[in-house]
mmCIF file of C-alpha atoms and ligand atoms in Angstrom:
data_model
loop_
_atom_site.group_PDB
_atom_site.id
_atom_site.type_symbol
_atom_site.label_atom_id
_atom_site.label_comp_id
_atom_site.label_asym_id
_atom_site.label_seq_id
_atom_site.Cartn_x
_atom_site.Cartn_y
_atom_site.Cartn_z
ATOM 1 C CA MET A 1 46.175 122.197 182.958
ATOM 2 C CA VAL A 2 48.474 124.728 181.381
ATOM 3 C CA SER A 3 47.612 128.386 181.892
ATOM 4 C CA VAL A 4 47.914 130.426 178.688
ATOM 5 C CA THR A 5 48.718 134.097 179.242
ATOM 6 C CA LEU A 6 49.269 136.950 176.813
ATOM 7 C CA VAL A 7 51.794 139.754 177.098
ATOM 8 C CA ARG A 8 52.581 142.629 174.777
ATOM 9 C CA GLY A 9 56.320 143.125 174.834
ATOM 10 C CA ASP A 10 59.777 141.874 173.984
ATOM 11 C CA ILE A 11 60.434 138.151 174.272
ATOM 12 C CA THR A 12 64.023 138.814 175.370
ATOM 13 C CA GLU A 13 62.798 140.562 178.531
ATOM 14 C CA GLN A 14 60.689 137.692 179.870
ATOM 15 C CA SER A 15 61.769 136.150 183.188
ATOM 16 C CA VAL A 16 60.732 132.574 182.542
ATOM 17 C CA ASP A 17 62.391 129.162 182.639
ATOM 18 C CA ALA A 18 62.529 128.895 178.845
ATOM 19 C CA VAL A 19 62.194 131.331 175.956
ATOM 20 C CA VAL A 20 61.299 129.938 172.537
ATOM 21 C CA ASN A 21 63.265 131.258 169.574
ATOM 22 C CA ALA A 22 61.748 131.533 166.095
ATOM 23 C CA ALA A 23 65.018 130.278 164.643
ATOM 24 C CA ASN A 24 65.997 129.203 161.145
ATOM 25 C CA SER A 25 67.356 125.790 160.284
ATOM 26 C CA SER A 26 70.988 126.914 160.341
ATOM 27 C CA LEU A 27 70.691 127.682 164.091
ATOM 28 C CA LEU A 28 73.288 130.362 163.471
ATOM 29 C CA GLY A 29 71.144 133.458 163.873
ATOM 30 C CA GLY A 30 68.902 135.613 161.732
ATOM 31 C CA GLY A 31 66.537 138.568 161.996
ATOM 32 C CA GLY A 32 63.436 139.238 164.095
ATOM 33 C CA VAL A 33 63.172 137.266 167.338
ATOM 34 C CA ASP A 34 66.293 135.270 166.460
ATOM 35 C CA GLY A 35 68.425 138.389 166.057
ATOM 36 C CA ALA A 36 67.065 139.917 169.260
ATOM 37 C CA ILE A 37 67.741 136.748 171.292
ATOM 38 C CA HIS A 38 71.343 136.462 170.113
ATOM 39 C CA ARG A 39 71.978 140.205 170.579
ATOM 40 C CA LYS A 40 70.619 140.283 174.133
ATOM 41 C CA GLY A 41 71.648 136.771 175.146
ATOM 42 C CA GLY A 42 75.271 137.201 174.104
ATOM 43 C CA PRO A 43 77.780 134.874 172.442
ATOM 44 C CA GLU A 44 77.131 131.882 174.734
ATOM 45 C CA ILE A 45 73.958 131.058 172.813
ATOM 46 C CA LEU A 46 75.659 131.130 169.420
ATOM 47 C CA ALA A 47 78.509 129.005 170.805
ATOM 48 C CA ALA A 48 75.971 126.424 172.011
ATOM 49 C CA CYS A 49 74.241 126.472 168.614
ATOM 50 C CA ARG A 50 77.580 125.955 166.847
ATOM 51 C CA ALA A 51 78.242 122.975 169.134
ATOM 52 C CA LEU A 52 74.875 121.500 168.125
ATOM 53 C CA ARG A 53 75.777 121.932 164.447
ATOM 54 C CA ALA A 54 79.088 120.194 165.107
ATOM 55 C CA SER A 55 77.368 117.220 166.769
ATOM 56 C CA HIS A 56 73.805 115.906 166.315
ATOM 57 C CA TYR A 57 72.554 118.690 164.046
ATOM 58 C CA GLY A 58 75.152 118.671 161.281
ATOM 59 C CA LYS A 59 72.535 119.565 158.679
ATOM 60 C CA GLY A 60 70.755 122.013 160.946
ATOM 61 C CA LEU A 61 67.370 121.784 162.669
ATOM 62 C CA ARG A 62 64.405 120.588 160.615
ATOM 63 C CA THR A 63 61.222 122.630 160.277
ATOM 64 C CA GLY A 64 58.799 121.796 163.101
ATOM 65 C CA GLN A 65 61.533 120.435 165.411
ATOM 66 C CA ALA A 66 62.943 122.003 168.599
ATOM 67 C CA VAL A 67 66.193 121.902 170.555
ATOM 68 C CA ALA A 68 67.403 123.682 173.710
ATOM 69 C CA THR A 69 70.541 125.646 174.576
ATOM 70 C CA THR A 70 71.615 127.904 177.401
ATOM 71 C CA ALA A 71 69.878 131.292 177.522
ATOM 72 C CA GLY A 72 73.205 133.077 178.032
ATOM 73 C CA ARG A 73 72.544 136.496 179.556
ATOM 74 C CA LEU A 74 68.782 136.477 179.062
ATOM 75 C CA PRO A 75 66.658 136.387 182.249
ATOM 76 C CA ALA A 76 65.773 132.765 181.488
ATOM 77 C CA ARG A 77 67.497 129.406 181.948
ATOM 78 C CA TRP A 78 67.113 128.018 178.460
ATOM 79 C CA VAL A 79 66.369 129.019 174.890
ATOM 80 C CA ILE A 80 64.332 126.460 172.968
ATOM 81 C CA HIS A 81 65.049 126.946 169.269
ATOM 82 C CA THR A 82 62.362 125.895 166.825
ATOM 83 C CA VAL A 83 62.081 126.377 163.068
ATOM 84 C CA GLY A 84 58.718 127.552 161.796
ATOM 85 C CA PRO A 85 57.534 126.864 158.258
ATOM 86 C CA VAL A 86 57.625 129.630 155.665
ATOM 87 C CA TRP A 87 54.022 130.577 154.757
ATOM 88 C CA SER A 88 52.798 129.123 151.483
ATOM 89 C CA ALA A 89 49.600 130.092 149.698
ATOM 90 C CA THR A 90 49.594 126.832 147.727
ATOM 91 C CA GLU A 91 50.570 124.258 150.372
ATOM 92 C CA ASP A 92 49.041 123.804 153.836
ATOM 93 C CA ARG A 93 51.935 123.780 156.301
ATOM 94 C CA SER A 94 49.777 124.189 159.444
ATOM 95 C CA ASP A 95 50.915 120.829 160.847
ATOM 96 C CA LEU A 96 54.508 122.005 160.801
ATOM 97 C CA LEU A 97 53.595 125.203 162.630
ATOM 98 C CA ALA A 98 51.615 123.237 165.246
ATOM 99 C CA SER A 99 54.595 120.897 165.561
ATOM 100 C CA CYS A 100 56.822 123.842 166.583
ATOM 101 C CA TYR A 101 54.600 124.515 169.618
ATOM 102 C CA ARG A 102 54.212 120.801 170.479
ATOM 103 C CA GLU A 103 57.907 119.966 170.123
ATOM 104 C CA SER A 104 58.949 123.062 172.093
ATOM 105 C CA LEU A 105 56.661 121.970 174.942
ATOM 106 C CA ARG A 106 58.079 118.441 174.746
ATOM 107 C CA VAL A 107 61.618 119.846 175.080
ATOM 108 C CA ALA A 108 60.406 122.095 177.932
ATOM 109 C CA ASP A 109 59.095 118.987 179.720
ATOM 110 C CA GLU A 110 62.439 117.239 179.259
ATOM 111 C CA LEU A 111 64.175 120.247 180.806
ATOM 112 C CA GLY A 112 61.680 120.526 183.654
ATOM 113 C CA ALA A 113 60.746 124.071 182.597
ATOM 114 C CA GLU A 114 57.532 125.281 184.231
ATOM 115 C CA THR A 115 57.184 128.658 182.546
ATOM 116 C CA VAL A 116 57.728 129.079 178.808
ATOM 117 C CA ALA A 117 57.481 132.217 176.647
ATOM 118 C CA PHE A 118 56.617 131.848 172.958
ATOM 119 C CA PRO A 119 56.731 134.428 170.164
ATOM 120 C CA ALA A 120 54.191 134.201 167.323
ATOM 121 C CA ILE A 121 56.279 131.729 165.316
ATOM 122 C CA SER A 122 56.411 132.197 161.508
ATOM 123 C CA THR A 123 54.329 135.406 161.571
ATOM 124 C CA GLY A 124 57.264 137.735 160.870
ATOM 125 C CA ILE A 125 59.864 137.200 158.182
ATOM 126 C CA TYR A 126 58.249 133.824 157.323
ATOM 127 C CA GLY A 127 55.031 135.586 156.328
ATOM 128 C CA TRP A 128 52.309 133.562 158.121
ATOM 129 C CA PRO A 129 49.056 135.571 158.454
ATOM 130 C CA ILE A 130 48.835 136.702 162.068
ATOM 131 C CA ASP A 131 45.224 135.614 162.704
ATOM 132 C CA ASP A 132 45.884 132.064 161.510
ATOM 133 C CA GLY A 133 49.237 131.970 163.326
ATOM 134 C CA ALA A 134 47.491 133.030 166.546
ATOM 135 C CA ARG A 135 44.766 130.395 166.116
ATOM 136 C CA ILE A 136 47.319 127.608 165.601
ATOM 137 C CA ALA A 137 49.424 128.792 168.552
ATOM 138 C CA ILE A 138 46.484 128.894 170.956
ATOM 139 C CA ASP A 139 44.795 125.673 169.766
ATOM 140 C CA THR A 140 48.032 123.701 169.853
ATOM 141 C CA VAL A 141 49.181 124.907 173.258
ATOM 142 C CA ARG A 142 45.749 124.215 174.747
ATOM 143 C CA SER A 143 45.541 120.705 173.295
ATOM 144 C CA THR A 144 49.080 119.556 174.121
ATOM 145 C CA SER A 145 49.607 117.509 177.235
ATOM 146 C CA THR A 146 52.506 119.050 179.181
ATOM 147 C CA GLU A 147 53.900 119.595 182.675
ATOM 148 C CA VAL A 148 54.487 123.279 181.840
ATOM 149 C CA ARG A 149 52.385 125.454 184.159
ATOM 150 C CA GLU A 150 52.409 128.740 182.246
ATOM 151 C CA VAL A 151 52.691 129.340 178.518
ATOM 152 C CA ARG A 152 53.204 133.043 177.963
ATOM 153 C CA LEU A 153 52.454 134.231 174.444
ATOM 154 C CA VAL A 154 54.554 137.333 173.823
ATOM 155 C CA VAL A 155 53.602 139.589 170.950
ATOM 156 C CA PHE A 156 55.363 142.670 169.825
ATOM 157 C CA ASP A 157 52.883 144.912 168.125
ATOM 158 C CA HIS A 158 49.513 146.357 168.997
ATOM 159 C CA ASN A 159 47.638 144.753 166.110
ATOM 160 C CA ALA A 160 48.930 141.251 166.884
ATOM 161 C CA PHE A 161 48.088 141.715 170.556
ATOM 162 C CA GLY A 162 44.462 142.516 169.713
ATOM 163 C CA ILE A 163 44.180 139.461 167.470
ATOM 164 C CA PHE A 164 45.609 137.125 170.118
ATOM 165 C CA GLU A 165 43.378 138.710 172.776
ATOM 166 C CA ASP A 166 40.239 138.094 170.689
ATOM 167 C CA GLN A 167 41.194 134.504 169.961
ATOM 168 C CA LEU A 168 42.101 133.723 173.570
ATOM 169 C CA SER A 169 38.748 134.957 174.769
ATOM 170 C CA GLY A 170 37.044 132.967 172.035
ATOM 171 C CA SER A 171 35.512 135.927 170.203
HETATM 172 P P1 ADP B 1 59.665 134.039 161.663
HETATM 173 O O1 ADP B 1 60.946 134.046 160.866
HETATM 174 O O2 ADP B 1 59.365 132.690 162.292
HETATM 175 O O3 ADP B 1 58.512 134.633 160.926
HETATM 176 P P2 ADP B 1 60.192 136.502 163.193
HETATM 177 O O4 ADP B 1 61.201 136.598 164.280
HETATM 178 O O5 ADP B 1 60.475 137.232 161.930
HETATM 179 O O6 ADP B 1 59.973 134.917 162.950
HETATM 180 O O7 ADP B 1 58.763 136.987 163.737
HETATM 181 C C1 ADP B 1 57.913 136.254 164.546
HETATM 182 C C2 ADP B 1 56.971 137.199 165.278
HETATM 183 O O8 ADP B 1 57.647 137.775 166.385
HETATM 184 C C3 ADP B 1 56.457 138.378 164.442
HETATM 185 O O9 ADP B 1 55.073 138.540 164.720
HETATM 186 C C4 ADP B 1 57.283 139.560 164.946
HETATM 187 O O10 ADP B 1 56.545 140.782 164.871
HETATM 188 C C5 ADP B 1 57.501 139.194 166.379
HETATM 189 N N1 ADP B 1 58.719 139.747 167.032
HETATM 190 C C6 ADP B 1 59.832 140.264 166.448
HETATM 191 N N2 ADP B 1 60.743 140.611 167.393
HETATM 192 C C7 ADP B 1 60.188 140.295 168.598
HETATM 193 C C8 ADP B 1 60.608 140.399 169.954
HETATM 194 N N3 ADP B 1 61.809 140.924 170.286
HETATM 195 N N4 ADP B 1 59.758 139.959 170.939
HETATM 196 C C9 ADP B 1 58.546 139.428 170.632
HETATM 197 N N5 ADP B 1 58.096 139.296 169.369
HETATM 198 C C10 ADP B 1 58.891 139.728 168.368
#
């Protein structure tokens, strides 16, 4: 069974097989985690994303889907890009957020990645409430069948860390 661990820190500093990027559908960079990954990972990642846009992903990557590229200069082998849903108060998009975790793990299995670091997808610029985002992340990772040995949830700030910690311990 997959071991779910929690780390407070920067996703770009994780030595793992694959780092998940909270990308946008253009695959061509953005703010938050996306900006940090491209800044630290260097131009190889953007070049690989451009190649994807020029081939199978002409219209970009759909919300809830995932695709892998090189990790460039990051201390990882691959970046798995996934597009979280923008939070909506009027429409329940939880399935799409769960799909990001499931599809990223499916891509990780295809790659043979054994350790995967995830950020709290959609909880930044896309506005998802952190407690609900944490619940969906943890529930989905725990209920997905995968060959990945360690899923490392990496959260940036103190408040988010406390919320993930409470939910992981079931309190
Ligand atoms: P989204 O657009 O999917 O909301 P963001 O990148 O804006 O994605 O934010 C996702 C989460 O990642 C937020 O909780 C944000 O605080 C956090 N975050 C931002 N930068 C980093 C980083 N370098 N490492 C880990 N987490 C980060």
